[in-house]
Amino acid sequence: MSIPVKRPAKAPFPSGIVLRGLFMTGCIAALMLLWSAINPAPSADGQRAITPRGNLAADEQATITLFERARGSVVSISTRQYVEDVWTRNVFAVPQGTGSGIIWDEAGHVVTNFHVIRGASEATIRLADGRKFRAALVRGSPENDIAVLKIGIGLKAPPPIPIGTSGDLRVGQKVFAIGNPFGLDWTLTTGIVSALNRTLQDEQGGAIEHLIQTDAAINPGNSGGPLLDSAGRLIGMNTMIYSPSGASAGIGFAVPVDRLRQMVPRIIRAAN
Amino acid sequence: MSIPVKRPAKAPFPSGIVLRGLFMTGCIAALMLLWSAINPAPSADGQRAITPRGNLAADEQATITLFERARGSVVSISTRQYVEDVWTRNVFAVPQGTGSGIIWDEAGHVVTNFHVIRGASEATIRLADGRKFRAALVRGSPENDIAVLKIGIGLKAPPPIPIGTSGDLRVGQKVFAIGNPFGLDWTLTTGIVSALNRTLQDEQGGAIEHLIQTDAAINPGNSGGPLLDSAGRLIGMNTMIYSPSGASAGIGFAVPVDRLRQMVPRIIRAAN
Amino acid sequence: MSIPVKRPAKAPFPSGIVLRGLFMTGCIAALMLLWSAINPAPSADGQRAITPRGNLAADEQATITLFERARGSVVSISTRQYVEDVWTRNVFAVPQGTGSGIIWDEAGHVVTNFHVIRGASEATIRLADGRKFRAALVRGSPENDIAVLKIGIGLKAPPPIPIGTSGDLRVGQKVFAIGNPFGLDWTLTTGIVSALNRTLQDEQGGAIEHLIQTDAAINPGNSGGPLLDSAGRLIGMNTMIYSPSGASAGIGFAVPVDRLRQMVPRIIRAAN
C-alpha cells in the first residue's frame, strides 16, 4: 500500500510518448521482418533468400558442445587378417572389420570390444584429427568382451575421455553414442537409458551382465565406442544390438563404465 | 523503501576487500577443480578417476520421474498354449508369446491387445515388483484388438495408470512407451507423435482407425503396453509397427486412449 | 520511490484473515483435486476419469508449432508408369512409387529427388490441404539427384518453405523430417545432425558429396522431403538411408540446402 507523491505532472507524459513511439516503431519493424521472413518475394526463376534464424536452443548447444569435446577421445578401428596364398606362400592382409574405440589414458591406451579385434592380425587406429596409427594389442579379456590396444602417441596426445560412473544411472536420462557404424566414422546418435542391469547371452554362449540398454541408434561398427551421459562423461562402451535385421531397432546395449574402470587397469597390469 | 543513514565511512571498504578476496578464492578454486576435471592425472596403469557431474537437466529429470511413476502400472504378459501329445494324450503348456499390459483399475483389470492373447491357453502376468499372477480372460474385442484380463490382486494392488485423452493430441508432442520388446521387460523408449488419425489394415483384413503414429521405438512385445504423454498420462496402447524387417524402423502405432475409455468398460460389463 | 502513510492499524488484520482463509481453502481444494487425480475412485466396471495435465513443455510446443507452420510446404508425390498391353495396344497407367516434395516458390515449383520420378510417366502431387494436382516435370539433374516439378496453383498457393543454410550446421543440433514414408503422408520424425560432409555412392555408381547424416527416422518415401532445423528452416532434402533391411536404422542422409539453392534456379532457368 503506497501513495505516490510528487510525481511531476508533465515530465512522464512526453517521455511516455517517446517510449511508446519507440516501442510501436520496434513492433512494426519486427512485424515487417516477420512478414518478409514468412512471405519472401515471389521469384519466377526459383531464387530464394535465406531466412535468418535465432540462436540454437540451450539443449542443442549443449549437445553440440558435448560432441566437440568428446570426439577427440573417440577412434575408428579397422582390422585386417593375414591370409596366406597356398600356392605362392605369400601373405596378404585383407580387410576384416571396423569398430570404434575410446582413448583411455595419456599413455596411449585405447579400449574397445574384444569382438572388434577377435581373429585380427593387425589393427589400424584413426584419430579424429586424421592421424593413423598401427595399434599394438596390450591384452584382451574375451569373457568381458574388453580389449586394450596401445598406440605410440607423441606430443599431440589425444585427450582421454572423462570418466563417469554407471552406479547412479537412471532409466530415462539422456545418452549420446559416438562411433563408426557401417564405417561412417564419428557418427553421433542420441537417446535415453531404456533399462539397466540387462543380462544377455553373447555370441560365445556366455552371459554378459549389468548391461545398459538404450534407444540411441547403435549399429554394427559402434562396438567399442563410448556411450556418454549429458555431462559428456563415459558411462558405457557400446557393445551389442538386439535386432532381427542386423541394424538398429532402437535396442542397443553398453558395458557399464564401472566394469571398465575395474577391468582395464587389471588388463594393463597383467600385460606388463 | 528505506533511507540508508549513518553508513560508516570505512566499514564497507574492508568488507568489500574480504568479499572480493573470498570471491577470487572461490573462482580460483572452481578453476582448479575444472582443470583437474578436464586434465586427470596421467596414469600408466590405466587407473582413471571419476569426473564429477552437475545435476541432470530438467527434461532428463522429468523423464526419470515419469518412468518411476508409471512402471508400476505396466505388466509383462507371457502366454502358453496347450498342446496334446497325440500318442500319450498328455497335455503340455508350451510358450507362445510375450506382450505388455496396462493396469486399468483397482479391481485388477489389465488391458492389452487382443492379438497378444489370441490362441493362448493361459497367460501369466508379471508386475514391476516381481510378483507373478495367473491371469483370467475377462473378454476380448478382436475387431478393436482390445482384450481385458484380470488378476486377483491382494493388499498391495498395483496403481492404475493415470488416464489422459487422445482428443487434444498434437503432432510433435513427446511420447513415452513402456513395454516388453523381444522379452526385454520394462523398456522405456521415447519419441514424438509423428501423425494422428492413421487408418491401417490389421492382420485379419479389418481396418483399425484413428491410430496414433510415433517415432519412439516400438517392437514386437511392446504390443499392449502404454504410450504416455509428457505428463505421464496414458494416451494410447502400442499396437503395431510398420517395418519390412519386423523390428522398429521409427514407425509405430497406438490405439488412442479415447477408444480404450469407451470400449474397456463395455467389455467388462458385457462379461458380467 | 514512495513513502507509505496512514496505513490503518486494524484493517489489514481482518483482511489478512480473509486472505489466509481463502488461501488455505484454495490449498485444500487443490490438494483434494490432486488426491482425486492420483487416487481415482475404484470402479468395478472399468470406468476411468481423465487426469488433467498441465501445459506442454516449451520444447514440445516449439515442435508442434514448427510442424504446423511447415506442413503446408510439404507435398506427397505418387507416380505412375504407362504400360502398353501388347495384345490390345491399350495403354494403362500403373502405380510406380511414392515420395515427398518441397514447395519451393510461389510460382508453383516443387523440388524433389530425381530418383522419386525416374522412369515415371506421370506424377500426382497432393497438398496438405487435400488438393491434388497433376505435376509437370520442369527438368531434372540426375547427377545431383534433384528434380523440379511444377503445379498450376491458383489463388490459394501453398507457402514456399523458409530457406536456411547448410553452411553453419553443427553436429548435435536438432533436425525435423517431414515426408511420406511407406505412403504414410505428413509423417514428422525428429533427431539430430549425426555427421556432416558425408560422401556416398548413389545407385548409379556416382558419388554424392557433402551429405548431412541424421538419426531421425528416414524411410523409403521420405525421399524428396524437407529436413528442417529447429527454426523451421529448410536445411536439406532427405535422400537416402543406410540400412541392410531397407528401413530406418537411425542412419539417414540429406542433400544440403546450399546445393539446392545453387542448383534449383539453374535447373529452372535451363528449362525456360
GROMACS .gro file of N, CA and C in nm, chain A residues 124-257:
model
  402
  124THR      N    1   4.442  -5.093  -3.732
  124THR     CA    2   4.481  -4.954  -3.757
  124THR      C    3   4.382  -4.863  -3.685
  125ILE      N    4   4.437  -4.767  -3.612
  125ILE     CA    5   4.354  -4.673  -3.537
  125ILE      C    6   4.363  -4.536  -3.600
  126ARG      N    7   4.247  -4.477  -3.626
  126ARG     CA    8   4.244  -4.343  -3.683
  126ARG      C    9   4.192  -4.246  -3.578
  127LEU      N   10   4.264  -4.136  -3.557
  127LEU     CA   11   4.220  -4.033  -3.462
  127LEU      C   12   4.129  -3.933  -3.532
  128ALA      N   13   4.057  -3.854  -3.452
  128ALA     CA   14   3.967  -3.754  -3.506
  128ALA      C   15   4.042  -3.647  -3.585
  129ASP      N   16   4.172  -3.627  -3.554
  129ASP     CA   17   4.248  -3.525  -3.627
  129ASP      C   18   4.305  -3.581  -3.758
  130GLY      N   19   4.272  -3.706  -3.791
  130GLY     CA   20   4.312  -3.761  -3.919
  130GLY      C   21   4.435  -3.852  -3.913
  131ARG      N   22   4.512  -3.844  -3.803
  131ARG     CA   23   4.632  -3.927  -3.794
  131ARG      C   24   4.597  -4.075  -3.784
  132LYS      N   25   4.681  -4.158  -3.842
  132LYS     CA   26   4.662  -4.303  -3.837
  132LYS      C   27   4.776  -4.367  -3.761
  133PHE      N   28   4.744  -4.468  -3.681
  133PHE     CA   29   4.844  -4.539  -3.604
  133PHE      C   30   4.823  -4.688  -3.619
  134ARG      N   31   4.933  -4.761  -3.626
  134ARG     CA   32   4.928  -4.906  -3.617
  134ARG      C   33   4.919  -4.938  -3.468
  135ALA      N   34   4.815  -5.014  -3.428
  135ALA     CA   35   4.793  -5.039  -3.286
  135ALA      C   36   4.858  -5.170  -3.243
  136ALA      N   37   4.909  -5.171  -3.119
  136ALA     CA   38   4.958  -5.295  -3.058
  136ALA      C   39   4.850  -5.347  -2.963
  137LEU      N   40   4.830  -5.478  -2.965
  137LEU     CA   41   4.733  -5.536  -2.871
  137LEU      C   42   4.800  -5.550  -2.735
  138VAL      N   43   4.749  -5.482  -2.634
  138VAL     CA   44   4.803  -5.496  -2.499
  138VAL      C   45   4.757  -5.629  -2.441
  139ARG      N   46   4.628  -5.650  -2.440
  139ARG     CA   47   4.572  -5.774  -2.390
  139ARG      C   48   4.420  -5.768  -2.404
  140GLY      N   49   4.358  -5.883  -2.408
  140GLY     CA   50   4.212  -5.886  -2.418
  140GLY      C   51   4.151  -5.971  -2.308
  141SER      N   52   4.027  -5.943  -2.277
  141SER     CA   53   3.951  -6.024  -2.182
  141SER      C   54   3.824  -6.070  -2.254
  142PRO      N   55   3.834  -6.186  -2.322
  142PRO     CA   56   3.719  -6.228  -2.405
  142PRO      C   57   3.592  -6.245  -2.324
  143GLU      N   58   3.603  -6.295  -2.198
  143GLU     CA   59   3.482  -6.320  -2.120
  143GLU      C   60   3.413  -6.190  -2.080
  144ASN      N   61   3.486  -6.078  -2.078
  144ASN     CA   62   3.423  -5.948  -2.053
  144ASN      C   63   3.401  -5.868  -2.182
  145ASP      N   64   3.447  -5.926  -2.294
  145ASP     CA   65   3.438  -5.858  -2.424
  145ASP      C   66   3.507  -5.722  -2.420
  146ILE      N   67   3.624  -5.715  -2.351
  146ILE     CA   68   3.703  -5.592  -2.343
  146ILE      C   69   3.843  -5.621  -2.397
  147ALA      N   70   3.895  -5.531  -2.478
  147ALA     CA   71   4.033  -5.541  -2.523
  147ALA      C   72   4.100  -5.406  -2.506
  148VAL      N   73   4.231  -5.410  -2.477
  148VAL     CA   74   4.308  -5.286  -2.464
  148VAL      C   75   4.416  -5.286  -2.572
  149LEU      N   76   4.418  -5.180  -2.653
  149LEU     CA   77   4.520  -5.160  -2.755
  149LEU      C   78   4.609  -5.044  -2.710
  150LYS      N   79   4.721  -5.028  -2.778
  150LYS     CA   80   4.806  -4.913  -2.744
  150LYS      C   81   4.862  -4.854  -2.872
  151ILE      N   82   4.865  -4.720  -2.876
  151ILE     CA   83   4.928  -4.652  -2.988
  151ILE      C   84   5.040  -4.565  -2.935
  152GLY      N   85   5.142  -4.546  -3.019
  152GLY     CA   86   5.258  -4.467  -2.978
  152GLY      C   87   5.234  -4.320  -3.003
  153ILE      N   88   5.154  -4.259  -2.917
  153ILE     CA   89   5.123  -4.118  -2.937
  153ILE      C   90   5.242  -4.032  -2.900
  154GLY      N   91   5.257  -3.921  -2.971
  154GLY     CA   92   5.372  -3.835  -2.948
  154GLY      C   93   5.335  -3.713  -2.867
  155LEU      N   94   5.372  -3.597  -2.918
  155LEU     CA   95   5.350  -3.474  -2.842
  155LEU      C   96   5.202  -3.437  -2.838
  156LYS      N   97   5.133  -3.457  -2.949
  156LYS     CA   98   4.992  -3.417  -2.955
  156LYS      C   99   4.903  -3.534  -2.918
  157ALA      N  100   4.908  -3.572  -2.791
  157ALA     CA  101   4.830  -3.687  -2.745
  157ALA      C  102   4.681  -3.652  -2.748
  158PRO      N  103   4.598  -3.745  -2.798
  158PRO     CA  104   4.455  -3.718  -2.792
  158PRO      C  105   4.407  -3.722  -2.647
  159PRO      N  106   4.304  -3.644  -2.614
  159PRO     CA  107   4.261  -3.634  -2.475
  159PRO      C  108   4.189  -3.761  -2.428
  160PRO      N  109   4.226  -3.816  -2.311
  160PRO     CA  110   4.149  -3.929  -2.256
  160PRO      C  111   4.007  -3.884  -2.228
  161ILE      N  112   3.914  -3.974  -2.244
  161ILE     CA  113   3.773  -3.938  -2.226
  161ILE      C  114   3.743  -3.920  -2.077
  162PRO      N  115   3.665  -3.818  -2.038
  162PRO     CA  116   3.627  -3.804  -1.896
  162PRO      C  117   3.546  -3.926  -1.852
  163ILE      N  118   3.574  -3.974  -1.733
  163ILE     CA  119   3.513  -4.098  -1.684
  163ILE      C  120   3.398  -4.067  -1.588
  164GLY      N  121   3.284  -4.128  -1.610
  164GLY     CA  122   3.173  -4.116  -1.517
  164GLY      C  123   3.157  -4.244  -1.439
  165THR      N  124   3.040  -4.261  -1.379
  165THR     CA  125   3.012  -4.385  -1.310
  165THR      C  126   2.878  -4.438  -1.360
  166SER      N  127   2.867  -4.571  -1.364
  166SER     CA  128   2.739  -4.630  -1.406
  166SER      C  129   2.655  -4.668  -1.285
  167GLY      N  130   2.707  -4.635  -1.165
  167GLY     CA  131   2.637  -4.676  -1.043
  167GLY      C  132   2.511  -4.598  -1.015
  168ASP      N  133   2.505  -4.474  -1.062
  168ASP     CA  134   2.389  -4.391  -1.030
  168ASP      C  135   2.306  -4.358  -1.154
  169LEU      N  136   2.319  -4.439  -1.258
  169LEU     CA  137   2.240  -4.414  -1.379
  169LEU      C  138   2.092  -4.434  -1.350
  170ARG      N  139   2.008  -4.361  -1.421
  170ARG     CA  140   1.864  -4.372  -1.405
  170ARG      C  141   1.799  -4.397  -1.541
  171VAL      N  142   1.699  -4.484  -1.542
  171VAL     CA  143   1.623  -4.504  -1.665
  171VAL      C  144   1.557  -4.372  -1.703
  172GLY      N  145   1.577  -4.326  -1.824
  172GLY     CA  146   1.517  -4.202  -1.872
  172GLY      C  147   1.619  -4.092  -1.896
  173GLN      N  148   1.740  -4.102  -1.838
  173GLN     CA  149   1.835  -3.995  -1.861
  173GLN      C  150   1.893  -4.005  -2.001
  174LYS      N  151   1.941  -3.892  -2.052
  174LYS     CA  152   1.988  -3.885  -2.191
  174LYS      C  153   2.123  -3.953  -2.207
  175VAL      N  154   2.143  -4.015  -2.323
  175VAL     CA  155   2.273  -4.072  -2.356
  175VAL      C  156   2.311  -4.033  -2.499
  176PHE      N  157   2.441  -4.037  -2.525
  176PHE     CA  158   2.497  -3.997  -2.653
  176PHE      C  159   2.600  -4.103  -2.694
  177ALA      N  160   2.586  -4.155  -2.814
  177ALA     CA  161   2.681  -4.255  -2.863
  177ALA      C  162   2.763  -4.195  -2.976
  178ILE      N  163   2.894  -4.218  -2.973
  178ILE     CA  164   2.980  -4.177  -3.085
  178ILE      C  165   3.049  -4.303  -3.136
  179GLY      N  166   3.051  -4.321  -3.266
  179GLY     CA  167   3.115  -4.440  -3.319
  179GLY      C  168   3.118  -4.442  -3.469
  180ASN      N  169   3.138  -4.561  -3.521
  180ASN     CA  170   3.177  -4.583  -3.659
  180ASN      C  171   3.080  -4.680  -3.727
  181PRO      N  172   2.947  -4.658  -3.717
  181PRO     CA  173   2.852  -4.756  -3.770
  181PRO      C  174   2.866  -4.772  -3.921
  182PHE      N  175   2.875  -4.896  -3.968
  182PHE     CA  176   2.888  -4.925  -4.110
  182PHE      C  177   3.001  -4.844  -4.173
  183GLY      N  178   3.105  -4.813  -4.093
  183GLY     CA  179   3.218  -4.737  -4.145
  183GLY      C  180   3.194  -4.586  -4.152
  184LEU      N  181   3.081  -4.539  -4.101
  184LEU     CA  182   3.053  -4.394  -4.102
  184LEU      C  183   3.111  -4.333  -3.975
  185ASP      N  184   3.236  -4.287  -3.985
  185ASP     CA  185   3.311  -4.252  -3.864
  185ASP      C  186   3.262  -4.125  -3.795
  186TRP      N  187   3.279  -4.122  -3.663
  186TRP     CA  188   3.240  -4.010  -3.576
  186TRP      C  189   3.093  -3.972  -3.597
  187THR      N  190   3.011  -4.075  -3.596
  187THR     CA  191   2.866  -4.057  -3.602
  187THR      C  192   2.813  -4.037  -3.461
  188LEU      N  193   2.733  -3.931  -3.441
  188LEU     CA  194   2.670  -3.904  -3.312
  188LEU      C  195   2.523  -3.942  -3.317
  189THR      N  196   2.479  -4.024  -3.222
  189THR     CA  197   2.336  -4.057  -3.211
  189THR      C  198   2.294  -4.039  -3.066
  190THR      N  199   2.166  -4.008  -3.046
  190THR     CA  200   2.120  -3.981  -2.909
  190THR      C  201   1.995  -4.059  -2.876
  191GLY      N  202   1.972  -4.074  -2.747
  191GLY     CA  203   1.853  -4.142  -2.698
  191GLY      C  204   1.853  -4.133  -2.547
  192ILE      N  205   1.790  -4.231  -2.484
  192ILE     CA  206   1.784  -4.233  -2.339
  192ILE      C  207   1.827  -4.370  -2.288
  193VAL      N  208   1.850  -4.379  -2.157
  193VAL     CA  209   1.867  -4.509  -2.094
  193VAL      C  210   1.729  -4.575  -2.092
  194SER      N  211   1.716  -4.690  -2.161
  194SER     CA  212   1.587  -4.761  -2.170
  194SER      C  213   1.569  -4.859  -2.055
  195ALA      N  214   1.679  -4.914  -2.005
  195ALA     CA  215   1.674  -5.009  -1.895
  195ALA      C  216   1.815  -5.028  -1.842
  196LEU      N  217   1.825  -5.084  -1.722
  196LEU     CA  218   1.956  -5.110  -1.660
  196LEU      C  219   1.964  -5.257  -1.620
  197ASN      N  220   2.085  -5.303  -1.596
  197ASN     CA  221   2.106  -5.438  -1.542
  197ASN      C  222   2.052  -5.548  -1.630
  198ARG      N  223   2.064  -5.531  -1.761
  198ARG     CA  224   2.025  -5.637  -1.853
  198ARG      C  225   2.131  -5.746  -1.854
  199THR      N  226   2.090  -5.872  -1.855
  199THR     CA  227   2.180  -5.984  -1.874
  199THR      C  228   2.151  -6.045  -2.010
  200LEU      N  229   2.254  -6.055  -2.094
  200LEU     CA  230   2.234  -6.110  -2.229
  200LEU      C  231   2.338  -6.216  -2.258
  201GLN      N  232   2.299  -6.309  -2.343
  201GLN     CA  233   2.394  -6.408  -2.393
  201GLN      C  234   2.484  -6.342  -2.496
  202ASP      N  235   2.613  -6.367  -2.494
  202ASP     CA  236   2.695  -6.319  -2.603
  202ASP      C  237   2.706  -6.430  -2.709
  203GLU      N  238   2.780  -6.400  -2.815
  203GLU     CA  239   2.787  -6.494  -2.928
  203GLU      C  240   2.851  -6.627  -2.888
  204GLN      N  241   2.932  -6.625  -2.783
  204GLN     CA  242   3.002  -6.748  -2.743
  204GLN      C  243   2.922  -6.827  -2.639
  205GLY      N  244   2.802  -6.784  -2.610
  205GLY     CA  245   2.719  -6.860  -2.516
  205GLY      C  246   2.735  -6.816  -2.371
  206GLY      N  247   2.831  -6.727  -2.345
  206GLY     CA  248   2.846  -6.675  -2.210
  206GLY      C  249   2.743  -6.566  -2.184
  207ALA      N  250   2.731  -6.527  -2.058
  207ALA     CA  251   2.635  -6.421  -2.024
  207ALA      C  252   2.711  -6.294  -1.988
  208ILE      N  253   2.669  -6.182  -2.044
  208ILE     CA  254   2.724  -6.053  -2.005
  208ILE      C  255   2.617  -5.984  -1.921
  209GLU      N  256   2.659  -5.936  -1.802
  209GLU     CA  257   2.562  -5.886  -1.705
  209GLU      C  258   2.569  -5.735  -1.690
  210HIS      N  259   2.464  -5.680  -1.627
  210HIS     CA  260   2.458  -5.539  -1.589
  210HIS      C  261   2.469  -5.445  -1.708
  211LEU      N  262   2.426  -5.490  -1.825
  211LEU     CA  263   2.435  -5.404  -1.943
  211LEU      C  264   2.337  -5.288  -1.933
  212ILE      N  265   2.377  -5.176  -1.990
  212ILE     CA  266   2.289  -5.060  -2.007
  212ILE      C  267   2.216  -5.077  -2.140
  213GLN      N  268   2.083  -5.058  -2.140
  213GLN     CA  269   2.006  -5.063  -2.265
  213GLN      C  270   1.966  -4.922  -2.306
  214THR      N  271   1.978  -4.892  -2.435
  214THR     CA  272   1.946  -4.757  -2.484
  214THR      C  273   1.867  -4.763  -2.613
  215ASP      N  274   1.789  -4.656  -2.639
  215ASP     CA  275   1.722  -4.645  -2.769
  215ASP      C  276   1.796  -4.554  -2.866
  216ALA      N  277   1.916  -4.507  -2.828
  216ALA     CA  278   2.001  -4.439  -2.926
  216ALA      C  279   2.038  -4.541  -3.033
  217ALA      N  280   2.048  -4.496  -3.158
  217ALA     CA  281   2.078  -4.588  -3.268
  217ALA      C  282   2.221  -4.642  -3.253
  218ILE      N  283   2.231  -4.772  -3.224
  218ILE     CA  284   2.359  -4.843  -3.216
  218ILE      C  285   2.360  -4.946  -3.328
  219ASN      N  286   2.461  -4.942  -3.413
  219ASN     CA  287   2.468  -5.032  -3.527
  219ASN      C  288   2.602  -5.105  -3.528
  220PRO      N  289   2.615  -5.209  -3.611
  220PRO     CA  290   2.746  -5.274  -3.623
  220PRO      C  291   2.851  -5.169  -3.661
  221GLY      N  292   2.963  -5.170  -3.590
  221GLY     CA  293   3.066  -5.068  -3.609
  221GLY      C  294   3.068  -4.970  -3.494
  222ASN      N  295   2.954  -4.954  -3.424
  222ASN     CA  296   2.951  -4.875  -3.300
  222ASN      C  297   3.022  -4.948  -3.186
  223SER      N  298   3.042  -5.080  -3.201
  223SER     CA  299   3.102  -5.160  -3.095
  223SER      C  300   3.237  -5.103  -3.054
  224GLY      N  301   3.256  -5.088  -2.923
  224GLY     CA  302   3.381  -5.036  -2.871
  224GLY      C  303   3.380  -4.886  -2.851
  225GLY      N  304   3.278  -4.818  -2.902
  225GLY     CA  305   3.271  -4.673  -2.888
  225GLY      C  306   3.203  -4.632  -2.759
  226PRO      N  307   3.216  -4.504  -2.725
  226PRO     CA  308   3.165  -4.457  -2.596
  226PRO      C  309   3.015  -4.430  -2.596
  227LEU      N  310   2.952  -4.459  -2.482
  227LEU     CA  311   2.819  -4.407  -2.450
  227LEU      C  312   2.841  -4.304  -2.341
  228LEU      N  313   2.793  -4.181  -2.365
  228LEU     CA  314   2.819  -4.069  -2.274
  228LEU      C  315   2.690  -4.023  -2.208
  229ASP      N  316   2.703  -3.965  -2.087
  229ASP     CA  317   2.586  -3.901  -2.027
  229ASP      C  318   2.581  -3.755  -2.072
  230SER      N  319   2.482  -3.680  -2.021
  230SER     CA  320   2.464  -3.543  -2.069
  230SER      C  321   2.574  -3.450  -2.021
  231ALA      N  322   2.660  -3.497  -1.929
  231ALA     CA  323   2.776  -3.417  -1.888
  231ALA      C  324   2.898  -3.453  -1.972
  232GLY      N  325   2.881  -3.542  -2.071
  232GLY     CA  326   2.992  -3.578  -2.159
  232GLY      C  327   3.086  -3.681  -2.099
  233ARG      N  328   3.043  -3.746  -1.989
  233ARG     CA  329   3.128  -3.844  -1.924
  233ARG      C  330   3.100  -3.984  -1.979
  234LEU      N  331   3.203  -4.067  -1.986
  234LEU     CA  332   3.186  -4.205  -2.030
  234LEU      C  333   3.103  -4.280  -1.926
  235ILE      N  334   2.990  -4.339  -1.971
  235ILE     CA  335   2.912  -4.424  -1.880
  235ILE      C  336   2.907  -4.569  -1.928
  236GLY      N  337   2.946  -4.593  -2.052
  236GLY     CA  338   2.945  -4.730  -2.101
  236GLY      C  339   3.016  -4.743  -2.234
  237MET      N  340   3.043  -4.868  -2.273
  237MET     CA  341   3.104  -4.896  -2.404
  237MET      C  342   3.002  -4.974  -2.486
  238ASN      N  343   2.960  -4.913  -2.598
  238ASN     CA  344   2.858  -4.976  -2.683
  238ASN      C  345   2.907  -5.111  -2.733
  239THR      N  346   2.819  -5.210  -2.728
  239THR     CA  347   2.866  -5.347  -2.742
  239THR      C  348   2.780  -5.432  -2.833
  240MET      N  349   2.649  -5.421  -2.821
  240MET     CA  350   2.562  -5.515  -2.891
  240MET      C  351   2.435  -5.444  -2.931
  241ILE      N  352   2.370  -5.504  -3.030
  241ILE     CA  353   2.235  -5.459  -3.063
  241ILE      C  354   2.145  -5.581  -3.059
  242TYR      N  355   2.016  -5.553  -3.039
  242TYR     CA  356   1.918  -5.660  -3.047
  242TYR      C  357   1.830  -5.627  -3.166
  243SER      N  358   1.839  -5.706  -3.269
  243SER     CA  359   1.767  -5.672  -3.391
  243SER      C  360   1.762  -5.791  -3.484
  244PRO      N  361   1.644  -5.822  -3.538
  244PRO     CA  362   1.635  -5.930  -3.636
  244PRO      C  363   1.700  -5.895  -3.768
  245SER      N  364   1.722  -5.765  -3.795
  245SER     CA  365   1.772  -5.726  -3.927
  245SER      C  366   1.921  -5.697  -3.928
  246GLY      N  367   1.987  -5.702  -3.811
  246GLY     CA  368   2.129  -5.669  -3.807
  246GLY      C  369   2.157  -5.521  -3.804
  247ALA      N  370   2.052  -5.439  -3.790
  247ALA     CA  371   2.071  -5.294  -3.779
  247ALA      C  372   1.982  -5.243  -3.667
  248SER      N  373   2.008  -5.119  -3.623
  248SER     CA  374   1.939  -5.066  -3.507
  248SER      C  375   1.787  -5.076  -3.518
  249ALA      N  376   1.726  -5.131  -3.413
  249ALA     CA  377   1.581  -5.129  -3.398
  249ALA      C  378   1.545  -5.054  -3.271
  250GLY      N  379   1.635  -4.964  -3.226
  250GLY     CA  380   1.609  -4.888  -3.105
  250GLY      C  381   1.641  -4.965  -2.978
  251ILE      N  382   1.718  -5.074  -2.992
  251ILE     CA  383   1.755  -5.156  -2.876
  251ILE      C  384   1.904  -5.185  -2.884
  252GLY      N  385   1.984  -5.104  -2.812
  252GLY     CA  386   2.128  -5.122  -2.810
  252GLY      C  387   2.176  -5.142  -2.667
  253PHE      N  388   2.296  -5.199  -2.653
  253PHE     CA  389   2.348  -5.229  -2.520
  253PHE      C  390   2.491  -5.179  -2.504
  254ALA      N  391   2.526  -5.145  -2.379
  254ALA     CA  392   2.661  -5.098  -2.349
  254ALA      C  393   2.710  -5.162  -2.219
  255VAL      N  394   2.839  -5.200  -2.220
  255VAL     CA  395   2.905  -5.246  -2.097
  255VAL      C  396   2.921  -5.126  -2.004
  256PRO      N  397   2.878  -5.136  -1.878
  256PRO     CA  398   2.884  -5.020  -1.789
  256PRO      C  399   3.028  -4.978  -1.759
  257VAL      N  400   3.049  -4.848  -1.743
  257VAL     CA  401   3.184  -4.794  -1.724
  257VAL      C  402   3.248  -4.847  -1.595
   0.00000   0.00000   0.00000
